[in-house]
Amino acid sequence: MPSSGQAVTIVLNEAEKLHMLHPGQVIAYTGPSGGRSDRFMDVKGMYRKRNLIRADFTGSCRFIASLPPGFNLMPIPISGGSDLLYDFRHLFYYTDGIKMQTRLLQFKNMLITRDAIKVKFSGEGEIGILTKGAVVEMKLHPTEPLYVDARSLLAYPENAQLKLSVYGNHLASQHMHYQWQMTGNGSVLIQSGHDSGELEKHLQGDGLFKRVLREVIPFGGIFIK
């Protein structure tokens, strides 16, 4: 993961309007002074984004926004209706003409993922989603399950069937993060940026003997560094 963030440039034409949900990330702006208008979010927006204010930009203008370390920005065009559900926390901006509908997760899934609400987009325009690492698209099957690390799932179809699970033998299931077991139609988006740091330790020369001891000795992962 890089130690410093990236910057993205967003350009608006005369008739375009964009709603920026993290105005504090804007580090440079060029255009009419009145091209930016900040306003308080509604209560739902404040709760979901842990933020009070959004910035509305109206073209013709251009601004540069900084991204948190390790994050990329993925622009996604929306036309008509999209059946994908996203985590509202990942939403960086959306253009005028985009509509949002919320979907509530099952209570048992909320407790484990600490996530209560997903959002579905429709209308005409574009959304900007913050992602970690590369984004991969994978097809779902109606009956054959796809297992996805719960931390890596970026978006999935509303019709998909999900349940929290693990897979493999006993040792495998003990040493993996919760997985979404998914079936259905359509595709899911997976982000690759979640890393436990284990591979990096191995590449830096962490010996096999130490790794074995961490696995076989109770609390070995705590006492053996």
GROMACS .gro file of C-alpha atoms in nm:
model
  225
    1MET     CA    1   0.000   0.000   0.000
    2PRO     CA    2   0.147   0.338  -0.093
    3SER     CA    3   0.241   0.571   0.189
    4SER     CA    4   0.075   0.870   0.024
    5GLY     CA    5  -0.251   0.921  -0.161
    6GLN     CA    6  -0.326   0.990  -0.525
    7ALA     CA    7  -0.499   1.284  -0.691
    8VAL     CA    8  -0.774   1.282  -0.955
    9THR     CA    9  -0.889   1.562  -1.184
   10ILE     CA   10  -1.260   1.605  -1.251
   11VAL     CA   11  -1.378   1.828  -1.537
   12LEU     CA   12  -1.736   1.949  -1.579
   13ASN     CA   13  -1.892   2.097  -1.891
   14GLU     CA   14  -2.126   2.394  -1.888
   15ALA     CA   15  -2.451   2.205  -1.825
   16GLU     CA   16  -2.312   1.943  -1.586
   17LYS     CA   17  -2.353   1.930  -1.208
   18LEU     CA   18  -2.171   1.706  -0.962
   19HIS     CA   19  -2.229   1.636  -0.592
   20MET     CA   20  -1.903   1.581  -0.402
   21LEU     CA   21  -1.955   1.395  -0.074
   22HIS     CA   22  -1.607   1.464   0.066
   23PRO     CA   23  -1.545   1.834  -0.009
   24GLY     CA   24  -1.247   1.840   0.224
   25GLN     CA   25  -1.057   1.631  -0.033
   26VAL     CA   26  -1.069   1.909  -0.294
   27ILE     CA   27  -0.718   2.058  -0.312
   28ALA     CA   28  -0.744   2.279  -0.623
   29TYR     CA   29  -1.024   2.441  -0.825
   30THR     CA   30  -1.046   2.646  -1.142
   31GLY     CA   31  -1.367   2.806  -1.267
   32PRO     CA   32  -1.618   3.071  -1.159
   33SER     CA   33  -1.625   3.139  -0.784
   34GLY     CA   34  -1.996   3.059  -0.781
   35GLY     CA   35  -1.932   2.721  -0.942
   36ARG     CA   36  -1.908   2.562  -0.598
   37SER     CA   37  -2.193   2.569  -0.347
   38ASP     CA   38  -2.164   2.378  -0.016
   39ARG     CA   39  -2.472   2.262   0.173
   40PHE     CA   40  -2.563   2.041   0.465
   41MET     CA   41  -2.645   1.680   0.385
   42ASP     CA   42  -2.976   1.533   0.488
   43VAL     CA   43  -2.982   1.320   0.804
   44LYS     CA   44  -2.940   0.993   0.610
   45GLY     CA   45  -2.636   1.128   0.430
   46MET     CA   46  -2.477   1.252   0.753
   47TYR     CA   47  -2.523   0.910   0.914
   48ARG     CA   48  -2.394   0.706   0.620
   49LYS     CA   49  -2.093   0.921   0.532
   50ARG     CA   50  -2.008   1.042   0.885
   51ASN     CA   51  -1.994   1.385   0.722
   52LEU     CA   52  -2.202   1.702   0.753
   53ILE     CA   53  -2.144   1.887   0.429
   54ARG     CA   54  -2.139   1.808   0.058
   55ALA     CA   55  -2.016   2.036  -0.222
   56ASP     CA   56  -2.216   2.090  -0.541
   57PHE     CA   57  -2.005   2.182  -0.844
   58THR     CA   58  -2.160   2.332  -1.155
   59GLY     CA   59  -1.972   2.350  -1.488
   60SER     CA   60  -1.783   2.479  -1.662
   61CYS     CA   61  -1.509   2.410  -1.404
   62ARG     CA   62  -1.232   2.173  -1.305
   63PHE     CA   63  -1.109   2.057  -0.966
   64ILE     CA   64  -0.851   1.820  -0.822
   65ALA     CA   65  -0.936   1.587  -0.534
   66SER     CA   66  -0.691   1.389  -0.323
   67LEU     CA   67  -0.764   1.026  -0.241
   68PRO     CA   68  -0.678   0.846   0.085
   69PRO     CA   69  -0.362   0.632   0.079
   70GLY     CA   70  -0.424   0.299  -0.089
   71PHE     CA   71  -0.747   0.403  -0.262
   72ASN     CA   72  -0.834   0.446  -0.630
   73LEU     CA   73  -1.133   0.618  -0.788
   74MET     CA   74  -1.352   0.417  -1.024
   75PRO     CA   75  -1.600   0.619  -1.236
   76ILE     CA   76  -1.908   0.413  -1.327
   77PRO     CA   77  -2.163   0.533  -1.585
   78ILE     CA   78  -2.527   0.473  -1.495
   79SER     CA   79  -2.791   0.449  -1.767
   80GLY     CA   80  -3.150   0.359  -1.687
   81GLY     CA   81  -3.144   0.111  -1.400
   82SER     CA   82  -2.853  -0.077  -1.247
   83ASP     CA   83  -2.925  -0.382  -1.032
   84LEU     CA   84  -2.593  -0.359  -0.843
   85LEU     CA   85  -2.589  -0.276  -0.472
   86TYR     CA   86  -2.298  -0.072  -0.331
   87ASP     CA   87  -2.178   0.031   0.012
   88PHE     CA   88  -2.270   0.400   0.050
   89ARG     CA   89  -1.941   0.461   0.232
   90HIS     CA   90  -1.754   0.397  -0.095
   91LEU     CA   91  -1.943   0.671  -0.282
   92PHE     CA   92  -1.711   0.967  -0.355
   93TYR     CA   93  -1.934   1.167  -0.590
   94TYR     CA   94  -2.239   1.142  -0.813
   95THR     CA   95  -2.367   1.360  -1.095
   96ASP     CA   96  -2.704   1.528  -1.127
   97GLY     CA   97  -2.967   1.288  -1.258
   98ILE     CA   98  -2.857   0.997  -1.039
   99LYS     CA   99  -3.119   0.856  -0.803
  100MET     CA  100  -3.051   0.635  -0.502
  101GLN     CA  101  -3.255   0.369  -0.326
  102THR     CA  102  -3.146   0.204  -0.001
  103ARG     CA  103  -3.164  -0.164   0.086
  104LEU     CA  104  -3.143  -0.296   0.444
  105LEU     CA  105  -2.926  -0.603   0.514
  106GLN     CA  106  -3.044  -0.893   0.726
  107PHE     CA  107  -2.979  -0.837   1.095
  108LYS     CA  108  -2.742  -1.136   1.135
  109ASN     CA  109  -2.529  -1.006   0.848
  110MET     CA  110  -2.519  -0.656   1.001
  111LEU     CA  111  -2.365  -0.791   1.322
  112ILE     CA  112  -2.076  -0.961   1.145
  113THR     CA  113  -2.003  -0.714   0.864
  114ARG     CA  114  -2.089  -0.402   1.071
  115ASP     CA  115  -2.274  -0.278   0.767
  116ALA     CA  116  -2.647  -0.205   0.767
  117ILE     CA  117  -2.736  -0.042   0.436
  118LYS     CA  118  -2.658  -0.089   0.067
  119VAL     CA  119  -2.751   0.159  -0.205
  120LYS     CA  120  -2.882   0.104  -0.558
  121PHE     CA  121  -2.836   0.365  -0.833
  122SER     CA  122  -3.060   0.453  -1.125
  123GLY     CA  123  -3.113   0.742  -1.365
  124GLU     CA  124  -2.866   0.893  -1.610
  125GLY     CA  125  -2.518   1.007  -1.512
  126GLU     CA  126  -2.207   0.885  -1.333
  127ILE     CA  127  -2.096   0.779  -0.988
  128GLY     CA  128  -1.743   0.774  -0.847
  129ILE     CA  129  -1.662   0.479  -0.620
  130LEU     CA  130  -1.356   0.452  -0.395
  131THR     CA  131  -1.184   0.117  -0.434
  132LYS     CA  132  -0.879  -0.059  -0.288
  133GLY     CA  133  -0.649  -0.222  -0.539
  134ALA     CA  134  -0.760  -0.364  -0.872
  135VAL     CA  135  -1.129  -0.430  -0.941
  136VAL     CA  136  -1.228  -0.768  -1.086
  137GLU     CA  137  -1.567  -0.864  -1.231
  138MET     CA  138  -1.689  -1.222  -1.175
  139LYS     CA  139  -2.001  -1.394  -1.302
  140LEU     CA  140  -2.250  -1.554  -1.066
  141HIS     CA  141  -2.409  -1.896  -1.125
  142PRO     CA  142  -2.767  -1.978  -1.022
  143THR     CA  143  -2.664  -2.289  -0.824
  144GLU     CA  144  -2.284  -2.311  -0.802
  145PRO     CA  145  -2.168  -2.083  -0.518
  146LEU     CA  146  -1.902  -1.818  -0.549
  147TYR     CA  147  -1.712  -1.744  -0.226
  148VAL     CA  148  -1.587  -1.388  -0.183
  149ASP     CA  149  -1.396  -1.243   0.113
  150ALA     CA  150  -1.650  -1.017   0.284
  151ARG     CA  151  -1.395  -0.733   0.297
  152SER     CA  152  -1.338  -0.747  -0.079
  153LEU     CA  153  -1.695  -0.744  -0.210
  154LEU     CA  154  -1.752  -0.407  -0.378
  155ALA     CA  155  -2.091  -0.453  -0.548
  156TYR     CA  156  -2.336  -0.734  -0.623
  157PRO     CA  157  -2.675  -0.779  -0.797
  158GLU     CA  158  -2.983  -0.718  -0.589
  159ASN     CA  159  -3.122  -1.060  -0.689
  160ALA     CA  160  -2.816  -1.246  -0.557
  161GLN     CA  161  -2.855  -1.487  -0.266
  162LEU     CA  162  -2.595  -1.424   0.005
  163LYS     CA  163  -2.504  -1.590   0.329
  164LEU     CA  164  -2.194  -1.560   0.545
  165SER     CA  165  -1.988  -1.876   0.530
  166VAL     CA  166  -1.644  -2.034   0.516
  167TYR     CA  167  -1.525  -2.321   0.298
  168GLY     CA  168  -1.259  -2.588   0.275
  169ASN     CA  169  -1.151  -2.833   0.545
  170HIS     CA  170  -1.140  -2.759   0.917
  171LEU     CA  171  -0.797  -2.594   0.909
  172ALA     CA  172  -0.890  -2.379   0.609
  173SER     CA  173  -1.214  -2.259   0.763
  174GLN     CA  174  -1.034  -2.165   1.086
  175HIS     CA  175  -0.783  -1.942   0.910
  176MET     CA  176  -0.994  -1.740   0.672
  177HIS     CA  177  -1.201  -1.426   0.705
  178TYR     CA  178  -1.578  -1.454   0.666
  179GLN     CA  179  -1.683  -1.522   0.308
  180TRP     CA  180  -1.999  -1.429   0.122
  181GLN     CA  181  -2.138  -1.748  -0.033
  182MET     CA  182  -2.318  -1.615  -0.340
  183THR     CA  183  -2.545  -1.754  -0.611
  184GLY     CA  184  -2.768  -1.582  -0.864
  185ASN     CA  185  -2.747  -1.407  -1.200
  186GLY     CA  186  -2.529  -1.121  -1.318
  187SER     CA  187  -2.183  -1.018  -1.203
  188VAL     CA  188  -2.014  -0.905  -0.883
  189LEU     CA  189  -1.732  -0.653  -0.846
  190ILE     CA  190  -1.442  -0.753  -0.620
  191GLN     CA  191  -1.162  -0.524  -0.498
  192SER     CA  192  -0.821  -0.673  -0.437
  193GLY     CA  193  -0.672  -0.424  -0.191
  194HIS     CA  194  -0.742  -0.597   0.140
  195ASP     CA  195  -0.423  -0.757   0.269
  196SER     CA  196  -0.353  -0.913   0.607
  197GLY     CA  197   0.021  -0.843   0.568
  198GLU     CA  198   0.099  -1.215   0.592
  199LEU     CA  199   0.245  -1.244   0.242
  200GLU     CA  200   0.469  -0.942   0.295
  201LYS     CA  201   0.611  -1.100   0.612
  202HIS     CA  202   0.683  -1.421   0.422
  203LEU     CA  203   0.860  -1.233   0.144
  204GLN     CA  204   1.073  -1.051   0.400
  205GLY     CA  205   1.217  -1.382   0.514
  206ASP     CA  206   0.989  -1.501   0.795
  207GLY     CA  207   1.102  -1.861   0.843
  208LEU     CA  208   0.890  -2.171   0.792
  209PHE     CA  209   0.967  -2.292   1.145
  210LYS     CA  210   0.822  -1.977   1.300
  211ARG     CA  211   0.512  -1.998   1.084
  212VAL     CA  212   0.454  -2.361   1.186
  213LEU     CA  213   0.494  -2.274   1.556
  214ARG     CA  214   0.240  -1.994   1.526
  215GLU     CA  215  -0.012  -2.242   1.386
  216VAL     CA  216   0.040  -2.536   1.625
  217ILE     CA  217   0.107  -2.359   1.957
  218PRO     CA  218  -0.195  -2.206   2.134
  219PHE     CA  219  -0.180  -1.826   2.101
  220GLY     CA  220   0.135  -1.872   1.892
  221GLY     CA  221   0.041  -1.579   1.672
  222ILE     CA  222   0.057  -1.352   1.979
  223PHE     CA  223   0.377  -1.473   2.145
  224ILE     CA  224   0.590  -1.564   1.843
  225LYS     CA  225   0.682  -1.258   1.638
   0.00000   0.00000   0.00000
